[in-house]
Amino acid sequence: MSYVAPVKDMLFVLNELANLAEVNALPGCEDATPETVEAVLEEKAKFTSEVIAPLNWEGDKAPSYWHDGQVTTTKGFKEAFRMFAEAGWQGVQHPQEFGGQGLPKLVATPCLEMLNAANISFALCPLLSDGAIEALLTAGSDEQKAIYLENLISGKWTGTMNLTEPQAGSDLALVRSRAVPQGDGTYKVFGTKIFITYGEHDMAENIIHLVLARTPDAPEGVKGISLFIVPKFLVNADGSLGARNDAHCVSIEHKLGIKASPTAVLQFGDHGGATGYLVGEENRGLEYMFIMMNAARFGVGMQGIGLAERAYQKAVQYARDRVQSRDLAGSAGPVAIIHHPDVRRMLMSMRAQIEASRALAYVAASYSDMAHHHADAEVRKQKQAVYEYLVPIVKGWSTELSQDVTCTGVQVHGGMGFIEETGAAQHYRDAKILTIYEGTTAIQANDLVGRKTARDGGAVALAILAQVRATEEALAQSGDAQLQAIQHQLALGSAALEDVVKYVVANVKSDIKGVFSGSVLYLKLAGIVLGGWQMARAALVAHDKLQSGDADKAFLEAKIVTARFFADHILSAAQGMRSAIVDGSAGVMGLPEEMF
Amino acid sequence: MSYVAPVKDMLFVLNELANLAEVNALPGCEDATPETVEAVLEEKAKFTSEVIAPLNWEGDKAPSYWHDGQVTTTKGFKEAFRMFAEAGWQGVQHPQEFGGQGLPKLVATPCLEMLNAANISFALCPLLSDGAIEALLTAGSDEQKAIYLENLISGKWTGTMNLTEPQAGSDLALVRSRAVPQGDGTYKVFGTKIFITYGEHDMAENIIHLVLARTPDAPEGVKGISLFIVPKFLVNADGSLGARNDAHCVSIEHKLGIKASPTAVLQFGDHGGATGYLVGEENRGLEYMFIMMNAARFGVGMQGIGLAERAYQKAVQYARDRVQSRDLAGSAGPVAIIHHPDVRRMLMSMRAQIEASRALAYVAASYSDMAHHHADAEVRKQKQAVYEYLVPIVKGWSTELSQDVTCTGVQVHGGMGFIEETGAAQHYRDAKILTIYEGTTAIQANDLVGRKTARDGGAVALAILAQVRATEEALAQSGDAQLQAIQHQLALGSAALEDVVKYVVANVKSDIKGVFSGSVLYLKLAGIVLGGWQMARAALVAHDKLQSGDADKAFLEAKIVTARFFADHILSAAQGMRSAIVDGSAGVMGLPEEMF
């Protein structure tokens, strides 16, 4: 088995750290009982291990290919997607009204992790559909919902996001695609979109492109962008497929990784104009697109965590099997390399970062559910603010660490890691896109500094830190040496983060470039401190359960050891990062451009 | 031009930090005058930019391939190697007696950096020849030297190192290849060797394999390994090529990177036995192989630095050209991304790490020259000890940072970085082998902890730290705010390193696994502190020159800014690393094996 979902770890996080019981008690979340959730996870684990994971290496060896406007996906993908759709996996978190299961995001999140761990190239297709579904649910008309949602949620059709153009990557103000009203409520769309994930493929009957374009009199910049539905095949009044639309895939990219996922160049309107339908109001496209992007950003964070878990499992397997050199403490002959301290350190580093980022992401999902479903509007608002603070961290930090983890995964394999057939290198290559698409780490960090910290004067960040302090207090009072060692590093970390939040708030106006030169470091610092906080919470839970005689001793003790490792080896970087952010801008901005 | 050697920076390091004048004054180094060295570097820069660098991407697109026992290298490699050989580049550091130029290692080192920056796959071939030459110079008989050295140094033939077998990677005790004496002074060699760089190719008339194997009565383990010369073609008494030897390439690997460099599986003796000639004495093979390995380890460190420089130049070019988003401080329209603070931070991080690792490596080379050429035996011994302390750091740290730098290089390119045609991804893929071959980072770190620190009670390390303290003192007394900020971080760093050295010495016997669980962190800490020390020295030199009215203001100020960046952003991690090493072993070793 190349991937076995860590269901026990996932359930521990859901139940002990992410308040599944509280979410289950929310209006509309009554189906998410502990028993149902466990059953869903077990089923998804089986499906991803048996059906999806084996296609991962196949997709790397024999990527999707383009011929004459058509894209043929890797052998097995089409059938697997049919099975995925038929089992209802596309609809886990979507409304029952349109055929979904209506489960909370907290339950959909481990499902998402598993699918991405099993096969990130495959998982991208439903991930983009999720984004399209979210956008239509929020901004689509009732008619649009009726036409598109059921087929997207059933997996009969898939969705795409069309933002990027050759001159407009991170900067959507530069979008040039045009949409010309036809007087009948429809538009003709013209333009070139690049980097369109699953922009063309053979796994579904229709593809619903959501496209950013400008109407003729739109203002310049981001305030003049509108969002359009441009289906590959037009949909007749009876729901059947009509004419082929003028949206064509002219090539796909030759990429470092995620090779089975076709990355399309789409040409709209080369043959008279692609028929498009406005979503919501004109010039509000960016706002709607952000709905898709926020869901997608959280999803990309989960991709990082899933991929890291996959790389970890592979490395552990190799470290158990590969026999090389004697044990340092003495042994008759060579031993499995898992006995060697540095191999152990590498595996712990992978494991600890995965557990921390998983816990933080699931906790964020739980906040999202409360923000959507809580009966009290004020509570919803508070929870939403925390969720929005966490999204750039989940996206940015989890993907950055996935590159570290997959790199370490190759390293554990030694020379074999560099041979493609081993498979460790694929994870390393795949991971590199995660810090780039759906907004680079710097874009996430700008969001964290600007919209999520400076705008409210650091209020949300400081409120979260007050919770961290409460955990520190509990650790200190535990009387346990391991927990107190964790407390020591967590306190240093939370102090560092508080300093940085205050520095950001105090200086963002007077020294904007200085503050933004530390933005990525701030994001990473927030990641390790808030991830470290989750590890500390896990250690506390484990400690309390052990005290009360819980029989699952080895599992609970492992939680404490892993939290200890995270504190000593990952969280211990916090003070240095603080100093780089607060004192380090002179070095960043001091060199004149021509001296590079 | 895809690569332009940073000759000015290199000369600054040679002259101001690595004591070229002192080396030039050594017996046997008289030819290495400042003028000659500059001319050599200029010539090498031209050759690598014009001839070698353009073949780099070609090699990735159309790697070397195997057919029926023969390996055909990428189109252009054979001709380029002929030009390389004819220009005398193989012989830069080798004795004039055998046709080399007899220049110091300090001069050969920037040449090596350039060749690897231009094309690491190409550069591997002469790098392995260098190792074979060193081994024969040290351990070969006069007759062997006469037969092989001139043709290796002229580049007519090339050399290989044959250590690894499927069951024997890092652990050479497990080598099984056999060598059976034939009674005429020759041996018949049998066995399978894997991961043999340029083990077969079409760029030279003959390939001289240096092979580790066991004689029939050899003791077990590493003390029973002997070293043999096994030429691809036997050499007749008159120096002409004779019969094809029984050493055949049965396949080459499909790799993540360095694709143009053929990585061979060699089969010795499948047709009666490969004729081999013992080098030196039986059972001393590992000792001789270490001669090759030490040279090769230093060389791999230079590969990391060269590759990082190449990735940096590419990223700077893209950051200047790519226009996206307005300037944070306000601009009419979008600007080149080099104006954005996080792009600036990424470029500074690349630049600073490259400058620091380059300076440390060149300084190490200078120690090696003094160890070889100084008139005073006691000085030679001291210099050799420092050089040997630095080799695992140059290898381990420079290659680890090359992965960070090439990863950042992709990131600067955004989505384009993930497209193979852009070329940034090739550097990222190529870099991954560097922390693995010639001994993984953990193997380097074990060497640093065991042979280089514990064995002498930390004496060499502490002697180097005393020199660091003298630099700190000079920084403190400069009266300059930038230099004092650098001093602050350098003092924290050197204190951290001293603590760790003392911890290693005090605990290596009582808690061997605990100490070795921090070995890689110790290596990295030594890298940033000693690299940061070189940056500080550079800043002091620049400061003094500026004070005395040197006209090269922008260049010298850039040295200070880059040193400041290194101190604030890289060196600032030192205290956290100290804590991970000294307090962190509980988390590394605490998890029972079955819980992974």
PDB file of N, CA, C and O in Angstrom, chain A residues 171-215:
ATOM      1  N   ASP A 171      -0.765  39.945 -10.333  1.00  0.00           N
ATOM      2  CA  ASP A 171      -1.381  41.267 -10.458  1.00  0.00           C
ATOM      3  C   ASP A 171      -2.584  41.219 -11.391  1.00  0.00           C
ATOM      4  O   ASP A 171      -2.476  41.406 -12.602  1.00  0.00           O
ATOM      5  N   LEU A 172      -3.761  40.997 -10.802  1.00  0.00           N
ATOM      6  CA  LEU A 172      -4.962  40.845 -11.629  1.00  0.00           C
ATOM      7  C   LEU A 172      -5.437  42.179 -12.206  1.00  0.00           C
ATOM      8  O   LEU A 172      -6.278  42.201 -13.105  1.00  0.00           O
ATOM      9  N   ALA A 173      -4.882  43.278 -11.724  1.00  0.00           N
ATOM     10  CA  ALA A 173      -5.214  44.577 -12.323  1.00  0.00           C
ATOM     11  C   ALA A 173      -4.865  44.590 -13.812  1.00  0.00           C
ATOM     12  O   ALA A 173      -5.416  45.372 -14.585  1.00  0.00           O
ATOM     13  N   LEU A 174      -3.953  43.715 -14.192  1.00  0.00           N
ATOM     14  CA  LEU A 174      -3.474  43.724 -15.582  1.00  0.00           C
ATOM     15  C   LEU A 174      -4.285  42.824 -16.514  1.00  0.00           C
ATOM     16  O   LEU A 174      -3.935  42.669 -17.688  1.00  0.00           O
ATOM     17  N   VAL A 175      -5.371  42.245 -16.007  1.00  0.00           N
ATOM     18  CA  VAL A 175      -6.197  41.368 -16.853  1.00  0.00           C
ATOM     19  C   VAL A 175      -6.732  42.137 -18.061  1.00  0.00           C
ATOM     20  O   VAL A 175      -7.231  43.254 -17.930  1.00  0.00           O
ATOM     21  N   ARG A 176      -6.619  41.522 -19.253  1.00  0.00           N
ATOM     22  CA  ARG A 176      -7.028  42.191 -20.487  1.00  0.00           C
ATOM     23  C   ARG A 176      -8.182  41.496 -21.209  1.00  0.00           C
ATOM     24  O   ARG A 176      -8.691  42.038 -22.196  1.00  0.00           O
ATOM     25  N   SER A 177      -8.532  40.291 -20.805  1.00  0.00           N
ATOM     26  CA  SER A 177      -9.608  39.582 -21.517  1.00  0.00           C
ATOM     27  C   SER A 177     -10.860  40.448 -21.534  1.00  0.00           C
ATOM     28  O   SER A 177     -11.166  41.137 -20.566  1.00  0.00           O
ATOM     29  N   ARG A 178     -11.597  40.404 -22.673  1.00  0.00           N
ATOM     30  CA  ARG A 178     -12.735  41.294 -22.868  1.00  0.00           C
ATOM     31  C   ARG A 178     -14.030  40.491 -22.906  1.00  0.00           C
ATOM     32  O   ARG A 178     -14.059  39.351 -23.381  1.00  0.00           O
ATOM     33  N   ALA A 179     -15.104  41.120 -22.436  1.00  0.00           N
ATOM     34  CA  ALA A 179     -16.434  40.512 -22.519  1.00  0.00           C
ATOM     35  C   ALA A 179     -17.391  41.566 -23.090  1.00  0.00           C
ATOM     36  O   ALA A 179     -17.566  42.629 -22.486  1.00  0.00           O
ATOM     37  N   VAL A 180     -17.957  41.260 -24.239  1.00  0.00           N
ATOM     38  CA  VAL A 180     -18.795  42.239 -24.933  1.00  0.00           C
ATOM     39  C   VAL A 180     -20.260  41.821 -24.835  1.00  0.00           C
ATOM     40  O   VAL A 180     -20.620  40.722 -25.281  1.00  0.00           O
ATOM     41  N   PRO A 181     -21.112  42.681 -24.239  1.00  0.00           N
ATOM     42  CA  PRO A 181     -22.524  42.308 -24.096  1.00  0.00           C
ATOM     43  C   PRO A 181     -23.198  42.192 -25.464  1.00  0.00           C
ATOM     44  O   PRO A 181     -22.919  42.986 -26.370  1.00  0.00           O
ATOM     45  N   GLN A 182     -24.066  41.207 -25.580  1.00  0.00           N
ATOM     46  CA  GLN A 182     -24.718  40.924 -26.861  1.00  0.00           C
ATOM     47  C   GLN A 182     -26.155  41.425 -26.903  1.00  0.00           C
ATOM     48  O   GLN A 182     -26.868  41.183 -27.869  1.00  0.00           O
ATOM     49  N   GLY A 183     -26.581  42.097 -25.846  1.00  0.00           N
ATOM     50  CA  GLY A 183     -27.939  42.635 -25.836  1.00  0.00           C
ATOM     51  C   GLY A 183     -28.997  41.620 -25.436  1.00  0.00           C
ATOM     52  O   GLY A 183     -30.140  41.978 -25.184  1.00  0.00           O
ATOM     53  N   ASP A 184     -28.614  40.341 -25.374  1.00  0.00           N
ATOM     54  CA  ASP A 184     -29.584  39.310 -24.987  1.00  0.00           C
ATOM     55  C   ASP A 184     -29.274  38.770 -23.598  1.00  0.00           C
ATOM     56  O   ASP A 184     -29.730  37.682 -23.236  1.00  0.00           O
ATOM     57  N   GLY A 185     -28.473  39.531 -22.861  1.00  0.00           N
ATOM     58  CA  GLY A 185     -28.094  39.050 -21.537  1.00  0.00           C
ATOM     59  C   GLY A 185     -26.821  38.227 -21.566  1.00  0.00           C
ATOM     60  O   GLY A 185     -26.219  37.990 -20.527  1.00  0.00           O
ATOM     61  N   THR A 186     -26.392  37.793 -22.735  1.00  0.00           N
ATOM     62  CA  THR A 186     -25.131  37.057 -22.808  1.00  0.00           C
ATOM     63  C   THR A 186     -24.003  37.991 -23.251  1.00  0.00           C
ATOM     64  O   THR A 186     -24.244  39.124 -23.662  1.00  0.00           O
ATOM     65  N   TYR A 187     -22.780  37.463 -23.153  1.00  0.00           N
ATOM     66  CA  TYR A 187     -21.583  38.220 -23.549  1.00  0.00           C
ATOM     67  C   TYR A 187     -20.769  37.359 -24.511  1.00  0.00           C
ATOM     68  O   TYR A 187     -20.901  36.132 -24.525  1.00  0.00           O
ATOM     69  N   LYS A 188     -19.938  38.041 -25.300  1.00  0.00           N
ATOM     70  CA  LYS A 188     -18.922  37.303 -26.048  1.00  0.00           C
ATOM     71  C   LYS A 188     -17.582  37.574 -25.375  1.00  0.00           C
ATOM     72  O   LYS A 188     -17.184  38.729 -25.188  1.00  0.00           O
ATOM     73  N   VAL A 189     -16.894  36.513 -25.024  1.00  0.00           N
ATOM     74  CA  VAL A 189     -15.637  36.628 -24.288  1.00  0.00           C
ATOM     75  C   VAL A 189     -14.468  36.368 -25.228  1.00  0.00           C
ATOM     76  O   VAL A 189     -14.491  35.429 -26.033  1.00  0.00           O
ATOM     77  N   PHE A 190     -13.442  37.220 -25.100  1.00  0.00           N
ATOM     78  CA  PHE A 190     -12.231  37.125 -25.928  1.00  0.00           C
ATOM     79  C   PHE A 190     -10.992  37.235 -25.031  1.00  0.00           C
ATOM     80  O   PHE A 190     -10.952  38.107 -24.150  1.00  0.00           O
ATOM     81  N   GLY A 191      -9.999  36.413 -25.287  1.00  0.00           N
ATOM     82  CA  GLY A 191      -8.747  36.556 -24.529  1.00  0.00           C
ATOM     83  C   GLY A 191      -7.999  35.242 -24.382  1.00  0.00           C
ATOM     84  O   GLY A 191      -8.497  34.173 -24.757  1.00  0.00           O
ATOM     85  N   THR A 192      -6.822  35.362 -23.820  1.00  0.00           N
ATOM     86  CA  THR A 192      -5.960  34.194 -23.584  1.00  0.00           C
ATOM     87  C   THR A 192      -5.763  34.005 -22.089  1.00  0.00           C
ATOM     88  O   THR A 192      -5.380  34.949 -21.396  1.00  0.00           O
ATOM     89  N   LYS A 193      -6.029  32.822 -21.600  1.00  0.00           N
ATOM     90  CA  LYS A 193      -5.793  32.511 -20.192  1.00  0.00           C
ATOM     91  C   LYS A 193      -4.742  31.397 -20.109  1.00  0.00           C
ATOM     92  O   LYS A 193      -4.788  30.429 -20.889  1.00  0.00           O
ATOM     93  N   ILE A 194      -3.816  31.561 -19.194  1.00  0.00           N
ATOM     94  CA  ILE A 194      -2.778  30.536 -19.034  1.00  0.00           C
ATOM     95  C   ILE A 194      -2.835  29.940 -17.632  1.00  0.00           C
ATOM     96  O   ILE A 194      -3.459  30.483 -16.738  1.00  0.00           O
ATOM     97  N   PHE A 195      -2.115  28.798 -17.492  1.00  0.00           N
ATOM     98  CA  PHE A 195      -2.025  28.088 -16.203  1.00  0.00           C
ATOM     99  C   PHE A 195      -3.411  27.659 -15.721  1.00  0.00           C
ATOM    100  O   PHE A 195      -3.707  27.743 -14.514  1.00  0.00           O
ATOM    101  N   ILE A 196      -4.275  27.217 -16.618  1.00  0.00           N
ATOM    102  CA  ILE A 196      -5.624  26.805 -16.227  1.00  0.00           C
ATOM    103  C   ILE A 196      -5.637  25.307 -15.922  1.00  0.00           C
ATOM    104  O   ILE A 196      -5.551  24.465 -16.825  1.00  0.00           O
ATOM    105  N   THR A 197      -5.731  25.020 -14.642  1.00  0.00           N
ATOM    106  CA  THR A 197      -5.696  23.641 -14.168  1.00  0.00           C
ATOM    107  C   THR A 197      -6.944  22.886 -14.631  1.00  0.00           C
ATOM    108  O   THR A 197      -8.051  23.362 -14.407  1.00  0.00           O
ATOM    109  N   TYR A 198      -6.711  21.741 -15.262  1.00  0.00           N
ATOM    110  CA  TYR A 198      -7.804  20.950 -15.847  1.00  0.00           C
ATOM    111  C   TYR A 198      -8.688  21.817 -16.757  1.00  0.00           C
ATOM    112  O   TYR A 198      -9.898  21.627 -16.835  1.00  0.00           O
ATOM    113  N   GLY A 199      -8.039  22.735 -17.454  1.00  0.00           N
ATOM    114  CA  GLY A 199      -8.754  23.595 -18.398  1.00  0.00           C
ATOM    115  C   GLY A 199      -9.314  22.797 -19.568  1.00  0.00           C
ATOM    116  O   GLY A 199     -10.244  23.247 -20.258  1.00  0.00           O
ATOM    117  N   GLU A 200      -8.756  21.646 -19.797  1.00  0.00           N
ATOM    118  CA  GLU A 200      -9.291  20.724 -20.806  1.00  0.00           C
ATOM    119  C   GLU A 200      -8.906  19.313 -20.362  1.00  0.00           C
ATOM    120  O   GLU A 200      -7.808  19.103 -19.838  1.00  0.00           O
ATOM    121  N   HIS A 201      -9.832  18.386 -20.509  1.00  0.00           N
ATOM    122  CA  HIS A 201      -9.566  16.995 -20.122  1.00  0.00           C
ATOM    123  C   HIS A 201     -10.724  16.115 -20.595  1.00  0.00           C
ATOM    124  O   HIS A 201     -11.708  16.634 -21.153  1.00  0.00           O
ATOM    125  N   ASP A 202     -10.586  14.826 -20.352  1.00  0.00           N
ATOM    126  CA  ASP A 202     -11.579  13.869 -20.864  1.00  0.00           C
ATOM    127  C   ASP A 202     -12.334  13.150 -19.745  1.00  0.00           C
ATOM    128  O   ASP A 202     -12.913  12.095 -19.959  1.00  0.00           O
ATOM    129  N   MET A 203     -12.307  13.722 -18.536  1.00  0.00           N
ATOM    130  CA  MET A 203     -12.873  13.021 -17.387  1.00  0.00           C
ATOM    131  C   MET A 203     -14.328  13.381 -17.099  1.00  0.00           C
ATOM    132  O   MET A 203     -14.952  12.777 -16.233  1.00  0.00           O
ATOM    133  N   ALA A 204     -14.854  14.400 -17.768  1.00  0.00           N
ATOM    134  CA  ALA A 204     -16.239  14.816 -17.498  1.00  0.00           C
ATOM    135  C   ALA A 204     -16.893  15.241 -18.811  1.00  0.00           C
ATOM    136  O   ALA A 204     -16.207  15.581 -19.780  1.00  0.00           O
ATOM    137  N   GLU A 205     -18.212  15.277 -18.796  1.00  0.00           N
ATOM    138  CA  GLU A 205     -18.947  15.603 -20.015  1.00  0.00           C
ATOM    139  C   GLU A 205     -18.863  17.070 -20.384  1.00  0.00           C
ATOM    140  O   GLU A 205     -18.991  17.436 -21.555  1.00  0.00           O
ATOM    141  N   ASN A 206     -18.709  17.915 -19.379  1.00  0.00           N
ATOM    142  CA  ASN A 206     -18.644  19.346 -19.646  1.00  0.00           C
ATOM    143  C   ASN A 206     -17.700  19.999 -18.655  1.00  0.00           C
ATOM    144  O   ASN A 206     -17.463  19.468 -17.563  1.00  0.00           O
ATOM    145  N   ILE A 207     -17.140  21.139 -19.063  1.00  0.00           N
ATOM    146  CA  ILE A 207     -16.247  21.885 -18.181  1.00  0.00           C
ATOM    147  C   ILE A 207     -16.793  23.300 -18.053  1.00  0.00           C
ATOM    148  O   ILE A 207     -17.027  23.972 -19.063  1.00  0.00           O
ATOM    149  N   ILE A 208     -17.011  23.737 -16.813  1.00  0.00           N
ATOM    150  CA  ILE A 208     -17.581  25.060 -16.570  1.00  0.00           C
ATOM    151  C   ILE A 208     -16.441  26.003 -16.195  1.00  0.00           C
ATOM    152  O   ILE A 208     -15.936  25.970 -15.064  1.00  0.00           O
ATOM    153  N   HIS A 209     -16.045  26.820 -17.169  1.00  0.00           N
ATOM    154  CA  HIS A 209     -14.969  27.767 -16.913  1.00  0.00           C
ATOM    155  C   HIS A 209     -15.534  29.018 -16.243  1.00  0.00           C
ATOM    156  O   HIS A 209     -16.510  29.584 -16.732  1.00  0.00           O
ATOM    157  N   LEU A 210     -14.921  29.436 -15.139  1.00  0.00           N
ATOM    158  CA  LEU A 210     -15.253  30.735 -14.553  1.00  0.00           C
ATOM    159  C   LEU A 210     -14.113  31.672 -14.924  1.00  0.00           C
ATOM    160  O   LEU A 210     -12.951  31.401 -14.597  1.00  0.00           O
ATOM    161  N   VAL A 211     -14.471  32.757 -15.633  1.00  0.00           N
ATOM    162  CA  VAL A 211     -13.468  33.545 -16.340  1.00  0.00           C
ATOM    163  C   VAL A 211     -13.541  35.015 -15.924  1.00  0.00           C
ATOM    164  O   VAL A 211     -14.623  35.610 -15.927  1.00  0.00           O
ATOM    165  N   LEU A 212     -12.393  35.589 -15.587  1.00  0.00           N
ATOM    166  CA  LEU A 212     -12.327  37.033 -15.321  1.00  0.00           C
ATOM    167  C   LEU A 212     -12.097  37.789 -16.623  1.00  0.00           C
ATOM    168  O   LEU A 212     -11.186  37.460 -17.386  1.00  0.00           O
ATOM    169  N   ALA A 213     -12.935  38.810 -16.862  1.00  0.00           N
ATOM    170  CA  ALA A 213     -12.762  39.621 -18.083  1.00  0.00           C
ATOM    171  C   ALA A 213     -13.332  41.011 -17.832  1.00  0.00           C
ATOM    172  O   ALA A 213     -14.025  41.251 -16.837  1.00  0.00           O
ATOM    173  N   ARG A 214     -13.040  41.914 -18.766  1.00  0.00           N
ATOM    174  CA  ARG A 214     -13.492  43.306 -18.632  1.00  0.00           C
ATOM    175  C   ARG A 214     -14.595  43.598 -19.635  1.00  0.00           C
ATOM    176  O   ARG A 214     -14.468  43.278 -20.818  1.00  0.00           O
ATOM    177  N   THR A 215     -15.626  44.277 -19.160  1.00  0.00           N
ATOM    178  CA  THR A 215     -16.662  44.754 -20.089  1.00  0.00           C
ATOM    179  C   THR A 215     -16.148  46.058 -20.726  1.00  0.00           C
ATOM    180  O   THR A 215     -15.202  46.671 -20.212  1.00  0.00           O
TER     181      THR A 215
END
